[in-house]
């Protein structure tokens, strides 16, 4: 068995490889899990990365497996909040990519056309229009990336303007309407819903057409009318060409899903380096998933000014209350797959999740689906559930998604392409058709963490310039639009 100690103050190590001929713990502790490197008395802190991840639920002997059976979550554990004095990374040599310049100054990494439903009642019509447009129009207009149906299950049976649920949905849909990866949009409602089409009439929006099924005369006539509009939109969008643009036009949404015991050791810190390079070059990275930074928020708070720190702390209080109101605890977040992969408590999982944010200062804390007002490392409040979180980031302007995974993921997103990073070589080999980058190379000793971060940065710019990600090649992204549902269903 080979193990890795992550901090001098740790009393556990992570298992990297097993000894097939071993016995006892050397044979029974899975790769990615933890073993004690000294005796730990019941009630004593268990530390990883020099941070508390739980307390011993019973006496633990050196060499014992440390996991859910003997490591207990407590949210009153002290965490070390230290000022971040990390040396910023130097400017990367590559600071441009090829994108689509939009009239409002944003930059697209793709050139799609959106068919967007205001309410679930128009979802079938939107889907039918997108499907037929992709079959009959896409080949005639190869300059566009296709037609995307943005459909959902909300829009009525809810309170209206001014309520949390309505405003969140409207902000999300408006973000997609104005997304730089959409050259134009067709917005379709039924006609009598709470979330009216008229709410999306904006003077500064990209080319947008509007329609209701009731005024069109029903399902079939609405589909035919929508196809005619799509041809007009495609004709205009096809005139656009990729141009060399500054990397400041890139907005990266960072996600992790199916995390394991190696997420915090390989893929997440490597993505953090790529994020730092992007921020140093003038770009924007969005870190999210508030329930999955709980317990590690002190590592972000030390990199914020007072106003942003207050905003994040306020959201964490909201999440505590939200979880309690629904009979849950924030420690419920680690999934069965996370635990099978070696993660024990939310405190441990969060330490890895925060690593995606690198070392850059946090320049702004924003609401779900809100557009950042400045460049840099941004924190957006979202749930930890990947489709909902990524939807918020894309609504906020993310034109590219980086998604780390240790257990495996088949996630994709439209209109923003997803680049997936595996934590281990074993996962990369097992799911080669889905993984874009093998971060297991740093565990295998083939590259340094800095070299891996630079590889990720280069790959992100290549995909932003038009190179297809694995999720795009697999046709993923049509069903992953999942706005955060808040408020009563009436």
Short mmCIF file of C-alpha atoms in Angstrom, two decimals, residues 36-458:
data_model
loop_
_atom_site.label_atom_id
_atom_site.label_comp_id
_atom_site.label_asym_id
_atom_site.label_seq_id
_atom_site.Cartn_x
_atom_site.Cartn_y
_atom_site.Cartn_z
CA UNK A 36 -5.00 6.77 10.47
CA UNK A 37 -1.26 7.36 10.80
CA UNK A 38 -1.41 7.52 14.61
CA UNK A 39 -3.80 6.57 17.37
CA UNK A 40 -6.78 8.96 17.51
CA UNK A 41 -8.82 9.03 20.71
CA UNK A 42 -12.61 9.13 20.62
CA UNK A 43 -13.76 12.75 20.31
CA UNK A 44 -10.42 13.98 18.90
CA UNK A 45 -10.23 15.94 15.66
CA UNK A 46 -9.51 14.15 12.39
CA UNK A 47 -7.49 16.41 10.10
CA UNK A 48 -6.89 16.46 6.34
CA UNK A 49 -5.15 19.31 4.47
CA UNK A 50 -4.42 20.60 7.96
CA UNK A 51 -8.16 21.22 8.43
CA UNK A 52 -10.77 19.49 10.59
CA UNK A 53 -13.06 17.12 8.68
CA UNK A 54 -14.76 15.50 11.70
CA UNK A 55 -14.16 13.89 15.06
CA UNK A 56 -13.39 10.30 15.95
CA UNK A 57 -16.59 8.52 16.92
CA UNK A 58 -14.58 5.87 18.74
CA UNK A 59 -10.93 5.13 19.47
CA UNK A 60 -9.03 4.73 16.19
CA UNK A 61 -5.74 2.90 16.04
CA UNK A 62 -2.86 3.70 13.68
CA UNK A 63 -3.46 1.94 10.37
CA UNK A 64 -7.25 1.74 10.79
CA UNK A 65 -9.63 2.69 7.99
CA UNK A 66 -11.10 6.16 8.72
CA UNK A 67 -14.55 6.64 7.21
CA UNK A 68 -18.26 6.97 8.00
CA UNK A 69 -18.14 4.25 10.67
CA UNK A 70 -15.74 6.17 12.90
CA UNK A 71 -15.52 9.77 11.61
CA UNK A 72 -18.43 11.98 12.71
CA UNK A 73 -19.50 15.32 11.27
CA UNK A 74 -19.78 18.32 13.60
CA UNK A 75 -20.38 21.79 12.24
CA UNK A 76 -19.01 23.54 15.31
CA UNK A 77 -15.42 22.50 14.58
CA UNK A 78 -12.92 25.33 14.46
CA UNK A 79 -11.42 26.08 11.06
CA UNK A 80 -8.27 28.07 10.47
CA UNK A 81 -9.07 31.33 8.70
CA UNK A 82 -5.77 32.66 7.47
CA UNK A 83 -5.07 35.55 5.17
CA UNK A 84 -4.13 34.37 1.69
CA UNK A 85 -0.62 35.49 0.81
CA UNK A 86 -0.21 33.18 -2.18
CA UNK A 87 2.01 34.45 -4.97
CA UNK A 88 -0.13 35.16 -8.05
CA UNK A 89 0.62 33.13 -11.15
CA UNK A 90 2.40 34.97 -13.97
CA UNK A 91 0.49 35.96 -17.07
CA UNK A 92 0.05 33.01 -19.45
CA UNK A 93 1.67 33.42 -22.85
CA UNK A 94 -1.59 32.67 -24.65
CA UNK A 95 -4.21 35.34 -24.03
CA UNK A 96 -6.50 35.03 -27.05
CA UNK A 97 -9.01 32.62 -28.54
CA UNK A 98 -11.37 32.62 -31.52
CA UNK A 99 -14.93 33.57 -30.64
CA UNK A 100 -18.05 35.32 -31.88
CA UNK A 101 -18.22 39.02 -31.07
CA UNK A 102 -21.72 40.13 -30.09
CA UNK A 103 -23.16 43.62 -30.45
CA UNK A 104 -23.38 44.07 -26.68
CA UNK A 105 -19.64 43.46 -26.23
CA UNK A 106 -19.83 39.86 -24.99
CA UNK A 107 -18.13 36.96 -26.78
CA UNK A 108 -19.64 33.65 -27.75
CA UNK A 109 -17.78 30.36 -27.86
CA UNK A 110 -20.63 28.82 -29.90
CA UNK A 111 -23.21 30.16 -32.36
CA UNK A 112 -26.55 28.58 -31.45
CA UNK A 113 -30.16 29.73 -31.84
CA UNK A 114 -32.47 29.33 -28.83
CA UNK A 115 -36.10 28.26 -28.82
CA UNK A 116 -37.04 29.21 -25.29
CA UNK A 117 -40.26 28.32 -23.42
CA UNK A 118 -41.71 30.66 -20.81
CA UNK A 119 -43.81 27.84 -19.33
CA UNK A 120 -43.96 24.07 -19.36
CA UNK A 121 -47.13 24.31 -21.47
CA UNK A 122 -45.03 25.44 -24.46
CA UNK A 123 -42.19 22.95 -23.91
CA UNK A 124 -43.44 20.40 -26.46
CA UNK A 125 -43.84 23.03 -29.17
CA UNK A 126 -40.35 24.42 -28.49
CA UNK A 127 -38.84 20.92 -28.58
CA UNK A 128 -40.63 20.08 -31.84
CA UNK A 129 -39.44 23.29 -33.50
CA UNK A 130 -35.82 22.70 -32.45
CA UNK A 131 -35.91 19.08 -33.59
CA UNK A 132 -37.35 19.90 -37.01
CA UNK A 133 -35.09 22.91 -37.47
CA UNK A 134 -32.03 20.75 -36.76
CA UNK A 135 -33.27 18.21 -39.31
CA UNK A 136 -34.27 20.61 -42.09
CA UNK A 137 -32.24 23.80 -41.60
CA UNK A 138 -28.96 22.96 -39.87
CA UNK A 139 -27.29 21.45 -42.97
CA UNK A 140 -28.20 24.53 -44.99
CA UNK A 141 -26.56 26.82 -42.44
CA UNK A 142 -23.33 25.09 -41.34
CA UNK A 143 -22.09 28.38 -39.90
CA UNK A 144 -24.40 27.92 -36.91
CA UNK A 145 -24.04 25.23 -34.26
CA UNK A 146 -27.72 24.29 -34.24
CA UNK A 147 -31.04 25.03 -32.60
CA UNK A 148 -31.51 24.45 -28.86
CA UNK A 149 -34.83 24.02 -27.05
CA UNK A 150 -34.63 25.61 -23.59
CA UNK A 151 -37.58 24.01 -21.80
CA UNK A 152 -38.50 23.46 -18.17
CA UNK A 153 -41.39 22.54 -15.84
CA UNK A 154 -42.08 25.95 -14.32
CA UNK A 155 -43.73 29.20 -15.44
CA UNK A 156 -47.22 28.81 -13.97
CA UNK A 157 -48.80 27.51 -10.78
CA UNK A 158 -46.57 29.99 -8.99
CA UNK A 159 -46.77 33.45 -7.49
CA UNK A 160 -45.86 36.29 -9.82
CA UNK A 161 -43.51 39.23 -10.00
CA UNK A 162 -41.62 40.09 -6.84
CA UNK A 163 -41.60 36.59 -5.37
CA UNK A 164 -38.37 34.62 -5.00
CA UNK A 165 -39.45 31.76 -7.27
CA UNK A 166 -40.68 33.98 -10.09
CA UNK A 167 -37.73 36.36 -10.01
CA UNK A 168 -35.24 33.47 -10.01
CA UNK A 169 -36.91 31.86 -13.03
CA UNK A 170 -37.15 35.16 -14.91
CA UNK A 171 -33.50 35.98 -14.20
CA UNK A 172 -32.48 32.53 -15.44
CA UNK A 173 -34.48 32.67 -18.66
CA UNK A 174 -33.36 36.25 -19.34
CA UNK A 175 -29.77 35.11 -18.89
CA UNK A 176 -30.25 32.47 -21.57
CA UNK A 177 -32.05 34.90 -23.87
CA UNK A 178 -29.03 37.22 -23.63
CA UNK A 179 -26.37 34.51 -23.56
CA UNK A 180 -23.38 35.21 -25.83
CA UNK A 181 -23.52 31.67 -27.26
CA UNK A 182 -26.98 32.39 -28.69
CA UNK A 183 -26.98 34.52 -31.80
CA UNK A 184 -30.76 34.92 -31.53
CA UNK A 185 -33.80 33.58 -29.69
CA UNK A 186 -37.41 32.62 -30.30
CA UNK A 187 -39.44 32.87 -27.06
CA UNK A 188 -42.70 30.93 -26.93
CA UNK A 189 -45.44 30.89 -24.31
CA UNK A 190 -48.89 29.35 -24.15
CA UNK A 191 -50.49 32.75 -23.59
CA UNK A 192 -52.25 32.61 -20.22
CA UNK A 193 -49.36 31.66 -17.91
CA UNK A 194 -47.97 33.63 -14.97
CA UNK A 195 -44.59 34.00 -16.69
CA UNK A 196 -45.74 36.06 -19.68
CA UNK A 197 -43.78 36.44 -22.93
CA UNK A 198 -44.02 40.22 -22.50
CA UNK A 199 -41.65 40.00 -19.51
CA UNK A 200 -38.82 39.24 -21.96
CA UNK A 201 -39.22 42.24 -24.26
CA UNK A 202 -35.87 44.01 -23.83
CA UNK A 203 -34.51 46.85 -25.91
CA UNK A 204 -30.89 45.68 -25.61
CA UNK A 205 -31.51 41.95 -26.13
CA UNK A 206 -30.04 40.08 -29.13
CA UNK A 207 -32.41 39.43 -32.03
CA UNK A 208 -35.49 37.93 -30.40
CA UNK A 209 -38.89 36.89 -31.78
CA UNK A 210 -41.91 36.22 -29.58
CA UNK A 211 -44.99 34.04 -29.98
CA UNK A 212 -47.79 32.41 -27.99
CA UNK A 213 -49.43 29.15 -28.98
CA UNK A 214 -52.91 30.48 -28.26
CA UNK A 215 -52.49 33.47 -30.58
CA UNK A 216 -50.85 31.28 -33.24
CA UNK A 217 -53.91 29.06 -33.39
CA UNK A 218 -52.67 25.89 -31.70
CA UNK A 219 -49.83 23.40 -31.67
CA UNK A 220 -49.40 22.65 -35.38
CA UNK A 221 -49.67 26.22 -36.58
CA UNK A 222 -47.29 27.37 -33.83
CA UNK A 223 -44.68 24.81 -34.91
CA UNK A 224 -44.92 25.88 -38.54
CA UNK A 225 -44.71 29.56 -37.63
CA UNK A 226 -41.76 28.85 -35.38
CA UNK A 227 -39.89 27.02 -38.16
CA UNK A 228 -40.34 30.00 -40.48
CA UNK A 229 -38.94 32.32 -37.81
CA UNK A 230 -35.99 29.96 -37.24
CA UNK A 231 -35.04 30.16 -40.90
CA UNK A 232 -34.91 33.96 -40.68
CA UNK A 233 -32.80 33.77 -37.53
CA UNK A 234 -30.46 31.21 -39.10
CA UNK A 235 -29.95 33.37 -42.18
CA UNK A 236 -28.76 36.25 -40.00
CA UNK A 237 -26.69 34.13 -37.60
CA UNK A 238 -24.89 32.44 -40.49
CA UNK A 239 -23.27 35.77 -41.40
CA UNK A 240 -21.21 35.73 -38.20
CA UNK A 241 -17.59 34.51 -38.23
CA UNK A 242 -15.14 33.60 -35.49
CA UNK A 243 -12.58 36.30 -34.76
CA UNK A 244 -9.48 36.46 -32.62
CA UNK A 245 -10.62 37.91 -29.29
CA UNK A 246 -9.00 38.67 -25.93
CA UNK A 247 -9.32 36.02 -23.23
CA UNK A 248 -11.20 38.60 -21.17
CA UNK A 249 -14.23 37.48 -23.19
CA UNK A 250 -14.10 34.01 -21.61
CA UNK A 251 -16.38 33.30 -18.64
CA UNK A 252 -15.71 29.87 -17.12
CA UNK A 253 -18.22 28.06 -14.92
CA UNK A 254 -16.53 25.49 -12.65
CA UNK A 255 -18.36 22.37 -11.50
CA UNK A 256 -17.52 19.12 -9.73
CA UNK A 257 -19.74 16.07 -9.59
CA UNK A 258 -19.29 12.45 -8.67
CA UNK A 259 -16.35 13.53 -6.49
CA UNK A 260 -14.02 11.04 -4.87
CA UNK A 261 -11.04 10.95 -2.52
CA UNK A 262 -8.74 12.16 -5.31
CA UNK A 263 -10.81 15.18 -6.42
CA UNK A 264 -9.01 17.44 -3.95
CA UNK A 265 -5.61 16.02 -4.87
CA UNK A 266 -5.61 16.09 -8.67
CA UNK A 267 -8.44 17.55 -10.80
CA UNK A 268 -9.74 20.30 -8.51
CA UNK A 269 -6.42 21.97 -7.60
CA UNK A 270 -5.28 21.63 -11.23
CA UNK A 271 -8.45 23.36 -12.38
CA UNK A 272 -7.72 25.98 -9.72
CA UNK A 273 -4.40 26.72 -11.43
CA UNK A 274 -6.14 27.00 -14.81
CA UNK A 275 -8.66 29.37 -13.21
CA UNK A 276 -5.85 31.50 -11.78
CA UNK A 277 -4.22 31.69 -15.22
CA UNK A 278 -7.52 32.76 -16.78
CA UNK A 279 -8.12 35.41 -14.12
CA UNK A 280 -4.53 36.69 -14.43
CA UNK A 281 -5.11 37.13 -18.17
CA UNK A 282 -8.29 39.18 -17.60
CA UNK A 283 -10.91 36.43 -17.83
CA UNK A 284 -13.63 35.38 -15.40
CA UNK A 285 -14.13 32.17 -13.43
CA UNK A 286 -17.33 31.37 -11.52
CA UNK A 287 -17.16 29.12 -8.44
CA UNK A 288 -20.49 27.90 -7.04
CA UNK A 289 -22.30 25.09 -5.18
CA UNK A 290 -22.76 26.71 -1.75
CA UNK A 291 -23.72 23.51 0.13
CA UNK A 292 -20.42 22.07 -1.12
CA UNK A 293 -18.22 24.87 0.21
CA UNK A 294 -19.82 24.66 3.67
CA UNK A 295 -17.08 24.02 6.19
CA UNK A 296 -14.40 25.38 3.89
CA UNK A 297 -15.87 28.85 3.44
CA UNK A 298 -13.10 30.30 5.62
CA UNK A 299 -10.67 29.63 2.77
CA UNK A 300 -12.76 31.91 0.55
CA UNK A 301 -13.66 34.50 3.18
CA UNK A 302 -9.96 35.23 3.69
CA UNK A 303 -9.79 36.27 0.02
CA UNK A 304 -12.76 38.70 0.07
CA UNK A 305 -13.41 42.25 1.11
CA UNK A 306 -15.85 42.88 3.95
CA UNK A 307 -18.92 43.40 1.73
CA UNK A 308 -18.41 40.17 -0.20
CA UNK A 309 -17.64 38.24 2.99
CA UNK A 310 -20.89 39.46 4.51
CA UNK A 311 -22.80 38.44 1.37
CA UNK A 312 -21.39 34.90 1.47
CA UNK A 313 -21.95 34.50 5.20
CA UNK A 314 -25.55 35.64 4.73
CA UNK A 315 -26.12 32.99 2.09
CA UNK A 316 -24.61 30.29 4.31
CA UNK A 317 -27.07 31.23 7.07
CA UNK A 318 -29.87 30.98 4.50
CA UNK A 319 -28.69 27.51 3.48
CA UNK A 320 -28.58 26.30 7.09
CA UNK A 321 -32.16 27.46 7.58
CA UNK A 322 -33.28 26.08 4.20
CA UNK A 323 -31.83 22.66 4.95
CA UNK A 324 -33.35 22.59 8.45
CA UNK A 325 -36.74 23.69 7.15
CA UNK A 326 -36.74 20.70 4.81
CA UNK A 327 -35.60 18.23 7.46
CA UNK A 328 -32.05 17.98 6.12
CA UNK A 329 -28.53 18.76 7.22
CA UNK A 330 -25.80 20.23 5.05
CA UNK A 331 -23.81 17.10 5.92
CA UNK A 332 -26.41 15.11 3.94
CA UNK A 333 -24.69 16.45 0.80
CA UNK A 334 -22.04 13.74 0.24
CA UNK A 335 -23.78 11.19 -1.98
CA UNK A 336 -23.43 7.40 -1.75
CA UNK A 337 -21.00 7.62 -4.68
CA UNK A 338 -18.93 10.28 -2.91
CA UNK A 339 -18.67 8.06 0.15
CA UNK A 340 -17.80 4.99 -1.89
CA UNK A 341 -15.02 7.07 -3.44
CA UNK A 342 -13.53 7.92 -0.05
CA UNK A 343 -15.25 11.15 1.05
CA UNK A 344 -16.68 10.98 4.56
CA UNK A 345 -18.14 14.36 5.61
CA UNK A 346 -19.23 17.57 3.90
CA UNK A 347 -16.26 19.27 5.57
CA UNK A 348 -13.88 16.99 3.69
CA UNK A 349 -15.79 17.29 0.41
CA UNK A 350 -15.88 21.08 0.67
CA UNK A 351 -12.11 21.36 1.09
CA UNK A 352 -11.76 19.75 -2.31
CA UNK A 353 -14.54 21.75 -3.92
CA UNK A 354 -13.00 25.08 -2.89
CA UNK A 355 -9.71 24.03 -4.51
CA UNK A 356 -11.29 24.68 -7.93
CA UNK A 357 -11.13 28.39 -7.08
CA UNK A 358 -7.33 28.46 -7.05
CA UNK A 359 -5.67 31.29 -5.13
CA UNK A 360 -7.11 34.41 -6.78
CA UNK A 361 -8.99 37.01 -4.70
CA UNK A 362 -12.80 36.73 -4.89
CA UNK A 363 -13.93 39.90 -6.61
CA UNK A 364 -17.70 39.53 -6.27
CA UNK A 365 -20.40 37.39 -4.60
CA UNK A 366 -23.57 37.20 -6.70
CA UNK A 367 -27.01 35.60 -6.66
CA UNK A 368 -28.09 32.58 -8.66
CA UNK A 369 -28.19 33.33 -12.41
CA UNK A 370 -26.91 36.89 -11.87
CA UNK A 371 -24.41 38.29 -14.33
CA UNK A 372 -21.07 39.35 -12.80
CA UNK A 373 -20.40 43.07 -12.90
CA UNK A 374 -16.62 42.65 -13.10
CA UNK A 375 -13.99 40.16 -14.19
CA UNK A 376 -11.97 37.89 -11.89
CA UNK A 377 -12.92 35.04 -9.58
CA UNK A 378 -16.66 35.27 -8.89
CA UNK A 379 -18.66 33.34 -6.31
CA UNK A 380 -22.26 32.56 -7.37
CA UNK A 381 -24.70 31.14 -4.83
CA UNK A 382 -26.19 27.92 -6.23
CA UNK A 383 -27.30 24.50 -4.99
CA UNK A 384 -24.77 21.69 -5.17
CA UNK A 385 -26.87 19.70 -7.66
CA UNK A 386 -24.84 19.94 -10.86
CA UNK A 387 -27.54 20.61 -13.50
CA UNK A 388 -29.16 23.33 -11.38
CA UNK A 389 -25.81 24.89 -10.49
CA UNK A 390 -24.49 24.86 -14.07
CA UNK A 391 -27.77 26.33 -15.33
CA UNK A 392 -27.28 29.28 -12.96
CA UNK A 393 -23.70 29.79 -14.11
CA UNK A 394 -24.68 29.72 -17.78
CA UNK A 395 -27.55 32.14 -17.12
CA UNK A 396 -24.93 34.38 -15.51
CA UNK A 397 -22.91 34.39 -18.75
CA UNK A 398 -20.60 31.38 -18.48
CA UNK A 399 -19.73 30.51 -22.08
CA UNK A 400 -17.70 27.44 -21.09
CA UNK A 401 -18.02 24.84 -18.30
CA UNK A 402 -15.19 22.83 -16.70
CA UNK A 403 -16.47 19.78 -14.80
CA UNK A 404 -14.25 17.63 -12.59
CA UNK A 405 -15.30 14.11 -11.61
CA UNK A 406 -13.89 11.18 -9.71
CA UNK A 407 -16.70 8.64 -10.00
CA UNK A 408 -17.60 9.52 -13.59
CA UNK A 409 -20.05 11.91 -15.22
CA UNK A 410 -22.01 12.12 -18.45
CA UNK A 411 -22.93 15.77 -18.01
CA UNK A 412 -23.14 18.17 -20.94
CA UNK A 413 -24.64 21.61 -21.35
CA UNK A 414 -25.99 23.82 -24.10
CA UNK A 415 -25.25 26.44 -25.16
CA UNK A 416 -21.97 26.37 -23.16
CA UNK A 417 -19.74 23.38 -23.98
CA UNK A 418 -18.59 21.23 -21.06
CA UNK A 419 -14.99 20.04 -20.63
CA UNK A 420 -14.76 17.07 -18.23
CA UNK A 421 -11.70 16.28 -16.12
CA UNK A 422 -11.15 12.86 -14.55
CA UNK A 423 -9.38 12.66 -11.19
CA UNK A 424 -7.62 9.37 -11.96
CA UNK A 425 -6.15 7.50 -14.90
CA UNK A 426 -8.38 4.53 -14.07
CA UNK A 427 -11.51 6.63 -14.56
CA UNK A 428 -10.13 8.23 -17.72
CA UNK A 429 -9.47 4.80 -19.22
CA UNK A 430 -12.87 3.48 -18.13
CA UNK A 431 -14.82 6.44 -19.59
CA UNK A 432 -12.56 7.69 -22.37
CA UNK A 433 -15.54 8.68 -24.52
CA UNK A 434 -16.67 11.14 -21.83
CA UNK A 435 -13.45 12.49 -20.34
CA UNK A 436 -11.54 15.34 -22.02
CA UNK A 437 -8.53 15.53 -19.69
CA UNK A 438 -6.85 12.91 -17.53
CA UNK A 439 -5.80 14.59 -14.28
CA UNK A 440 -4.57 11.26 -12.97
CA UNK A 441 -1.27 12.01 -14.68
CA UNK A 442 -0.29 14.16 -11.69
CA UNK A 443 -0.94 11.22 -9.34
CA UNK A 444 1.05 8.94 -11.65
CA UNK A 445 4.04 11.31 -11.47
CA UNK A 446 3.97 12.11 -15.19
CA UNK A 447 3.42 15.87 -14.82
CA UNK A 448 3.57 18.51 -12.11
CA UNK A 449 0.43 20.19 -10.82
CA UNK A 450 1.48 23.42 -12.55
CA UNK A 451 1.95 21.61 -15.88
CA UNK A 452 -1.45 19.97 -15.55
CA UNK A 453 -3.08 23.33 -14.81
CA UNK A 454 -1.47 24.80 -17.92
CA UNK A 455 -2.73 21.86 -19.99
CA UNK A 456 -6.26 22.48 -18.73
CA UNK A 457 -5.99 26.19 -19.54
CA UNK A 458 -4.86 25.43 -23.11
#
